[in-house]
Structures are given as C-alpha cells and as structure tokens.
CSV table of C-alpha atoms in Angstrom, one decimal:
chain,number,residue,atom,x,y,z
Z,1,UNK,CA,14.6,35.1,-67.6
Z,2,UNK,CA,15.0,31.5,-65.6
Z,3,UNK,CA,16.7,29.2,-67.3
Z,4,UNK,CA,18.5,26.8,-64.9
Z,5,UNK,CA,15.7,24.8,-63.0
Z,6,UNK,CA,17.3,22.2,-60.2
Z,7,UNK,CA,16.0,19.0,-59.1
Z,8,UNK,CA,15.0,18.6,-56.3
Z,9,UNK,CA,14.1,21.5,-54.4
Z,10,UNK,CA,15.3,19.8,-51.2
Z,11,UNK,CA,17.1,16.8,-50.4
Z,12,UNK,CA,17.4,15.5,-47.1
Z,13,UNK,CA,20.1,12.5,-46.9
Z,14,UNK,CA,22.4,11.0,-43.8
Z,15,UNK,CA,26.2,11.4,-43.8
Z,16,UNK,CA,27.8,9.2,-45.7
Z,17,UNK,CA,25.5,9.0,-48.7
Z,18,UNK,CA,26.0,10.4,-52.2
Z,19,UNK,CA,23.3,13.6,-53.1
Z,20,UNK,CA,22.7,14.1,-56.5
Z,21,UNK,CA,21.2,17.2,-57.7
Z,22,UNK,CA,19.9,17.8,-61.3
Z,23,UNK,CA,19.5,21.4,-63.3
Z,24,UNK,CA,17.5,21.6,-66.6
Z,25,UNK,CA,18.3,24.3,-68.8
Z,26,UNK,CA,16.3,25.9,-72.1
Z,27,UNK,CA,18.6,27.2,-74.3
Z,28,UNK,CA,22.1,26.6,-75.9
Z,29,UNK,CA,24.9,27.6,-73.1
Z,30,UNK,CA,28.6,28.3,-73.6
Z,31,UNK,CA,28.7,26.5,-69.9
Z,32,UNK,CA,27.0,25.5,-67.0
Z,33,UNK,CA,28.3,26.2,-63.7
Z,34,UNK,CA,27.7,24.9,-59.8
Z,35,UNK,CA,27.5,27.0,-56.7
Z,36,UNK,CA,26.9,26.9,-52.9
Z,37,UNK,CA,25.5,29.0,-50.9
Z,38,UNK,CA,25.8,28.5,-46.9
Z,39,UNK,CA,22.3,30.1,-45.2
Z,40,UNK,CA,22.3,33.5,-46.5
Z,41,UNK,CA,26.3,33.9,-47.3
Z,42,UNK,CA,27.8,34.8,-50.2
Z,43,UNK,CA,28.2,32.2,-53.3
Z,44,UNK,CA,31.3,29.6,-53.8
Z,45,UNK,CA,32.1,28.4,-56.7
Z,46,UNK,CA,32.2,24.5,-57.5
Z,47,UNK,CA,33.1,23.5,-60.7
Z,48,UNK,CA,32.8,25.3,-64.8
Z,49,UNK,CA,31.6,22.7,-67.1
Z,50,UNK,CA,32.3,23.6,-70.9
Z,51,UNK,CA,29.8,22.8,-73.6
Z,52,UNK,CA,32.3,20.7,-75.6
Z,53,UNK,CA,32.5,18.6,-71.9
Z,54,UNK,CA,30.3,15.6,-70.2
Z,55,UNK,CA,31.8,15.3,-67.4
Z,56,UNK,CA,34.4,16.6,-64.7
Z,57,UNK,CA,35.9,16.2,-61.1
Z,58,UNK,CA,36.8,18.1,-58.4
Z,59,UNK,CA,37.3,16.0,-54.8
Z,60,UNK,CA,34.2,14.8,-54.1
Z,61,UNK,CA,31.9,16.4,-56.6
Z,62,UNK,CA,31.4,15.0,-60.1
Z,63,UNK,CA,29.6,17.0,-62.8
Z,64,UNK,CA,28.0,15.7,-65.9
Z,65,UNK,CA,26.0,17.6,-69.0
Z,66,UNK,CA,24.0,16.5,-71.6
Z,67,UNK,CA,23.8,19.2,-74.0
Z,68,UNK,CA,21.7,16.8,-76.4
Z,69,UNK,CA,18.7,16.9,-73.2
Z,70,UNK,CA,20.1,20.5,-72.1
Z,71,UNK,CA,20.4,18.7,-68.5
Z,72,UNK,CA,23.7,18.4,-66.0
Z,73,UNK,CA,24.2,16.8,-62.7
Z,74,UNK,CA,25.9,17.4,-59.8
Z,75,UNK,CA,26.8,14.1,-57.5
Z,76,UNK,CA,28.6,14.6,-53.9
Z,77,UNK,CA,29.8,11.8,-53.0
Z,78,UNK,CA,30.4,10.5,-49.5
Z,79,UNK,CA,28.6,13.4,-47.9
Z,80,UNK,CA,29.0,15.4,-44.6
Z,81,UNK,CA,27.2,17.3,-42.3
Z,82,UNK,CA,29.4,20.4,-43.6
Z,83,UNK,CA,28.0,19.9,-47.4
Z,84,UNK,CA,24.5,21.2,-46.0
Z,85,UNK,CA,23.6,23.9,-48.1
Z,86,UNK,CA,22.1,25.0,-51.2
Z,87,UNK,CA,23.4,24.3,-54.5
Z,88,UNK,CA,23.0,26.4,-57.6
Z,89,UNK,CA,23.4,25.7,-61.5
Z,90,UNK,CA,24.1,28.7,-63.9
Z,91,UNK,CA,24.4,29.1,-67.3
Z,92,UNK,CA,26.0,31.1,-69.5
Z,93,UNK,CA,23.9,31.7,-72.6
Z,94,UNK,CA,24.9,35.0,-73.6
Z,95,UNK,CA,26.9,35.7,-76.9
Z,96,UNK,CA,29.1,38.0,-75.9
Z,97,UNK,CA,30.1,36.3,-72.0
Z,98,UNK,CA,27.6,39.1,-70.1
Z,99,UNK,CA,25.8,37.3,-67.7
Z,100,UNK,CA,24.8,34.1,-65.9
Z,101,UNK,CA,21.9,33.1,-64.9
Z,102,UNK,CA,21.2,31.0,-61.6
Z,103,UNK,CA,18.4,28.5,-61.3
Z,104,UNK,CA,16.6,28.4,-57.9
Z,105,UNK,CA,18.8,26.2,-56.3
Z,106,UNK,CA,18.1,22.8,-54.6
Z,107,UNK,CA,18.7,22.8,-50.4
Z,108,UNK,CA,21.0,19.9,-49.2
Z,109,UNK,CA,20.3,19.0,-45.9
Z,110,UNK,CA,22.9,16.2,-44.7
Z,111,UNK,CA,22.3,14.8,-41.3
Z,112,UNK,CA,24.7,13.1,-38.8
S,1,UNK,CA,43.6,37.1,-50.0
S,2,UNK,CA,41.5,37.5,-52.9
S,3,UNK,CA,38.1,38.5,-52.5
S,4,UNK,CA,35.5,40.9,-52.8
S,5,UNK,CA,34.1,42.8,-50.6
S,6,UNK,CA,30.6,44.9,-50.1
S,7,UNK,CA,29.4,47.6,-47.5
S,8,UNK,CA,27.5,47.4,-45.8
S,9,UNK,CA,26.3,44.4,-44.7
S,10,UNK,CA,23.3,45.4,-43.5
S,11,UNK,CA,21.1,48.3,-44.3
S,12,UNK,CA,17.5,49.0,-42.7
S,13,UNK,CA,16.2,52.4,-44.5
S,14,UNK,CA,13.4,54.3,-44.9
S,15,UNK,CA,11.3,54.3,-48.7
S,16,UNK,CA,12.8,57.8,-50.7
S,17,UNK,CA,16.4,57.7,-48.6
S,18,UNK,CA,18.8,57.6,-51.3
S,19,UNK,CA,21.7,55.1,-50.7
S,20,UNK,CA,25.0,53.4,-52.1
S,21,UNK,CA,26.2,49.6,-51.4
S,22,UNK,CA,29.3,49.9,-52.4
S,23,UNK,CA,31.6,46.5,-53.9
S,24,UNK,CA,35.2,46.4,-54.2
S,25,UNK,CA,37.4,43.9,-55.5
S,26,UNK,CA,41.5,43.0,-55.1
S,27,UNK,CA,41.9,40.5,-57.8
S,28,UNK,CA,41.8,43.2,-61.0
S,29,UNK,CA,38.8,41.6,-62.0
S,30,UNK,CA,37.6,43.1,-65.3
S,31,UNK,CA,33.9,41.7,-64.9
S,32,UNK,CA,31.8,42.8,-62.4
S,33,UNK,CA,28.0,42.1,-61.6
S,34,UNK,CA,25.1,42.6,-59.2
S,35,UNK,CA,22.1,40.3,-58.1
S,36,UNK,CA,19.7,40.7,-55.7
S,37,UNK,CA,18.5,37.3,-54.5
S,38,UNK,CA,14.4,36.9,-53.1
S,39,UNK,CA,13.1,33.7,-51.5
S,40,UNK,CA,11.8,31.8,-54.4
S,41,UNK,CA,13.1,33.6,-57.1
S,42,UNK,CA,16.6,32.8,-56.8
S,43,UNK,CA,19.5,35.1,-58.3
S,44,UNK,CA,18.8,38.1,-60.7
S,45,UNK,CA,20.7,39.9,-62.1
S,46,UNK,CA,20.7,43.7,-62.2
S,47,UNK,CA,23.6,45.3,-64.1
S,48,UNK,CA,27.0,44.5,-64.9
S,49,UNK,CA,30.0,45.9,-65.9
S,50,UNK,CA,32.4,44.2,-68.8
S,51,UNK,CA,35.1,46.8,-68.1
S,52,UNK,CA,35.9,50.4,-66.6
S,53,UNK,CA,33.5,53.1,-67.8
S,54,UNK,CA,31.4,50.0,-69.8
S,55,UNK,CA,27.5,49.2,-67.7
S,56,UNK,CA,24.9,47.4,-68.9
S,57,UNK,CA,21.4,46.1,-67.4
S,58,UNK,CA,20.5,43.0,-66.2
S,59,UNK,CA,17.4,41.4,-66.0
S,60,UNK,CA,15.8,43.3,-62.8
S,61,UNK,CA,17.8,46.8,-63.7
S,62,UNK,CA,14.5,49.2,-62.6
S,63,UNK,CA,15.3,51.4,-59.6
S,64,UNK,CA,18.8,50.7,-59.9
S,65,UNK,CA,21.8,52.5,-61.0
S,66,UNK,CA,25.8,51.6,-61.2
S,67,UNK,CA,28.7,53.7,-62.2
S,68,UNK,CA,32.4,51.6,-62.7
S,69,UNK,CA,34.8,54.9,-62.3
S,70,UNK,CA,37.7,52.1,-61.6
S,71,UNK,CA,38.0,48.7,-62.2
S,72,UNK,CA,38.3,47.5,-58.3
S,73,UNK,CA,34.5,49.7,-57.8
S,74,UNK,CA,31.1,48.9,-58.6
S,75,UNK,CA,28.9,50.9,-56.8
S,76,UNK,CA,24.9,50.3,-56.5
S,77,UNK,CA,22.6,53.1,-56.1
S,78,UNK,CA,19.2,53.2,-55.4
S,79,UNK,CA,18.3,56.6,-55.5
S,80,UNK,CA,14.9,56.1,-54.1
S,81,UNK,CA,14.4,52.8,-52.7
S,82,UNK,CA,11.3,51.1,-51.8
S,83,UNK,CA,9.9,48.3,-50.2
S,84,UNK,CA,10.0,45.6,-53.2
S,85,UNK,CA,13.6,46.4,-53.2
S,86,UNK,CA,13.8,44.6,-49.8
S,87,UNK,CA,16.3,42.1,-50.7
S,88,UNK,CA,19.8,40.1,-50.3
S,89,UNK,CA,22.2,41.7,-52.8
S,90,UNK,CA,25.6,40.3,-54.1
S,91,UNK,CA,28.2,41.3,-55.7
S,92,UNK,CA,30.2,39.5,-58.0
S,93,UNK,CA,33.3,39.5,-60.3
S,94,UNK,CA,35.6,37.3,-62.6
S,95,UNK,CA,38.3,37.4,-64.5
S,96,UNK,CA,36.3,38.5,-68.2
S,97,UNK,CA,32.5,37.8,-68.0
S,98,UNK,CA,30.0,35.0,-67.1
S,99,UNK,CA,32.6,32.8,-69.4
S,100,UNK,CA,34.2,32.0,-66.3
S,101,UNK,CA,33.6,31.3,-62.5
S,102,UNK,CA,32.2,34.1,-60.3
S,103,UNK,CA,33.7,35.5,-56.6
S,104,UNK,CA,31.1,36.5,-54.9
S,105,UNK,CA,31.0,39.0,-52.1
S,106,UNK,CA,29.4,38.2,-48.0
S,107,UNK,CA,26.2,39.7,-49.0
S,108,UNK,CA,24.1,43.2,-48.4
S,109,UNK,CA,21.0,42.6,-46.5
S,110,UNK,CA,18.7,45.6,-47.3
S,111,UNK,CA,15.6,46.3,-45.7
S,112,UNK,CA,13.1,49.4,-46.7
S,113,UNK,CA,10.4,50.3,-44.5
C-alpha cells in the first residue's frame, strides 16, 4: 500500500544550492515524516511534521505540509557534497500509530 | 549510545535453509518493526510489534515470521526462504508506534540462491 510518492526521483544540484524535494500522499495522516538513507545504510531520521503543522525547522532543512493538497516539502538549504543521498517521506495513516509507510524516495546527488 | 542493532549484516543462503536475523535495541523501545527494502519498491513493511508478546503483519508478511519474547528482541524468521526474499532488511523501533520518529538499524543484506 504506497502512499508517499516523492518528487523527483533524482535531483542532481552543485554545492551551495537549495534541493527541494516534494512527497504526495493519498489519504488523511496523523504525520508525515523525512528520512535519509546513505547508499545502502540504515535510515536517519530528519524531521516529524504533525497534521495540525505547516511548517518546521531543523538546521538547514525546512519542512512544509499541505494537508488541504495532501502534499509536503522538504527544502535543504545551502547544500553540500555530504547531503548526497536519498530522502524519504512517510506517513503515518494508521488509527491506532502501527505503521508508516515510506514513499520511494527521491536520490540527491550534490556535486562539488 | 542508543541504537539498534541487527545480525547479521550479511547473509548469502541457500532456498529451504531456515534462518533468523536477529534485531536488538538499547533504548527500551516499545515499538518495533521490520521492512525489507527492493530497488524500486522502496520500504515495506513486514510485521511489527506494539509491545512484548503483541505481533502483527505488515504489508509484505508472507514467508515471514517474528516472535517479541522481550522488549529489546525482535527476531525475523524465514523458515524457508527463497529467492524473491532476496532483499535489504531493516529493523526499526521508536518510542510507541509509527506516531513518532523511527531508529533504524545498519541493514541485513540477504541473498538466496
């Protein structure tokens, strides 16, 4: 059952420039989460964005939602070679909290 | 340092050899989860626990099995593995459910020939 979908599948930017990445989702969520994965490693988390929330901040990242087009963003700002990776939203749907579910991801690739 | 942690880390086998990743956590974690992740399919999930003694499935559960005797262990078992279960497998766990953020283990690369 997908239901986060990113935006682009790959982005290929120089250091220094912002990366924006964009997930679509299909059904009401309780909230929409952002991960990275370096080339087959395990998942980091980035930032938890509540349904009651439109935007938030963490260092260089800044996460929006639009619950209203069942949409969120992810901007990294001022990029570096060590942001290449790929980036996944997932949602939490469930009613009871049991699972997320990832979207296929969009590959970063930042260049120096 | 909190983390999880998952053996092994790589795994080639043989189709019918029964086997056990196993997927340990230090941060008493009452959540824990499994995915398997496949080029172009992203993450699925296969079971997940809420709590001790409390499994459910996920979306990809078939040919899978878990057991969560205590709250730091959540074993996956494929009794008899095959092929299509080739895969990169993760481990996950949070504080109470996909409510809030995931630690995910290094990653099980598992290859069935």
């Amino acid at each position: 059952s997908q239901q986060g979908e990113e935006d682009p599948q790959a982005l290929s930017i120089q250091e220094g420039e912002n990366a924006t990445m964009n997930c679509s989702y299909k059904t009401s969520i309780n909230n929409l989460q952002w991960y990275r994965q370096n080339s087959g490693r395990g998942l980091v988390h980035l930032i938890l964005i509540r349904s009651n929330e439109r935007e938030k901040h963490s260092g260089r990242l800044r996460v929006t939602l639009d619950t209203s087009k069942k949409s969120s963003s992810l901007l990294i700002t001022a990029s570096r070679a060590a942001d290449t990776a790929s980036y996944f939203c997932a949602t939490d749907a469930s009613q009871a909290g049991t699972a997320l579910i990832f979207g296929k991801g969009t590959t970063l690739s930042v260049s120096s | 340092e909190a983390q999880v942690t998952q053996n092994p880390r790589y795994l080639i086998t043989v189709t019918g050899k029964k086997l056990t990743v196993t997927c340990s956590q230090n941060m008493n974690h009452e959540y824990m989860s499994w995915y398997r992740q496949d080029p172009g399919l992203g993450l699925r999930q296969i079971y997940y626990s809420m709590n001790v003694e409390v499994t459910d499935k996920g979306d990809v559960p078939e040919g899978y099995k878990v057991s969560r005797k205590e709250k730091r262990n959540f074993p996956l078992i494929l009794e008899s593995p095959s092929p299509n279960q080739t895969s990169l497998y993760f481990c996950a766990s949070s504080f109470a459910g996909s409510v809030y953020e995931q630690y995910f283990g290094p990653g099980t690369r598992l290859t069935v020939t």
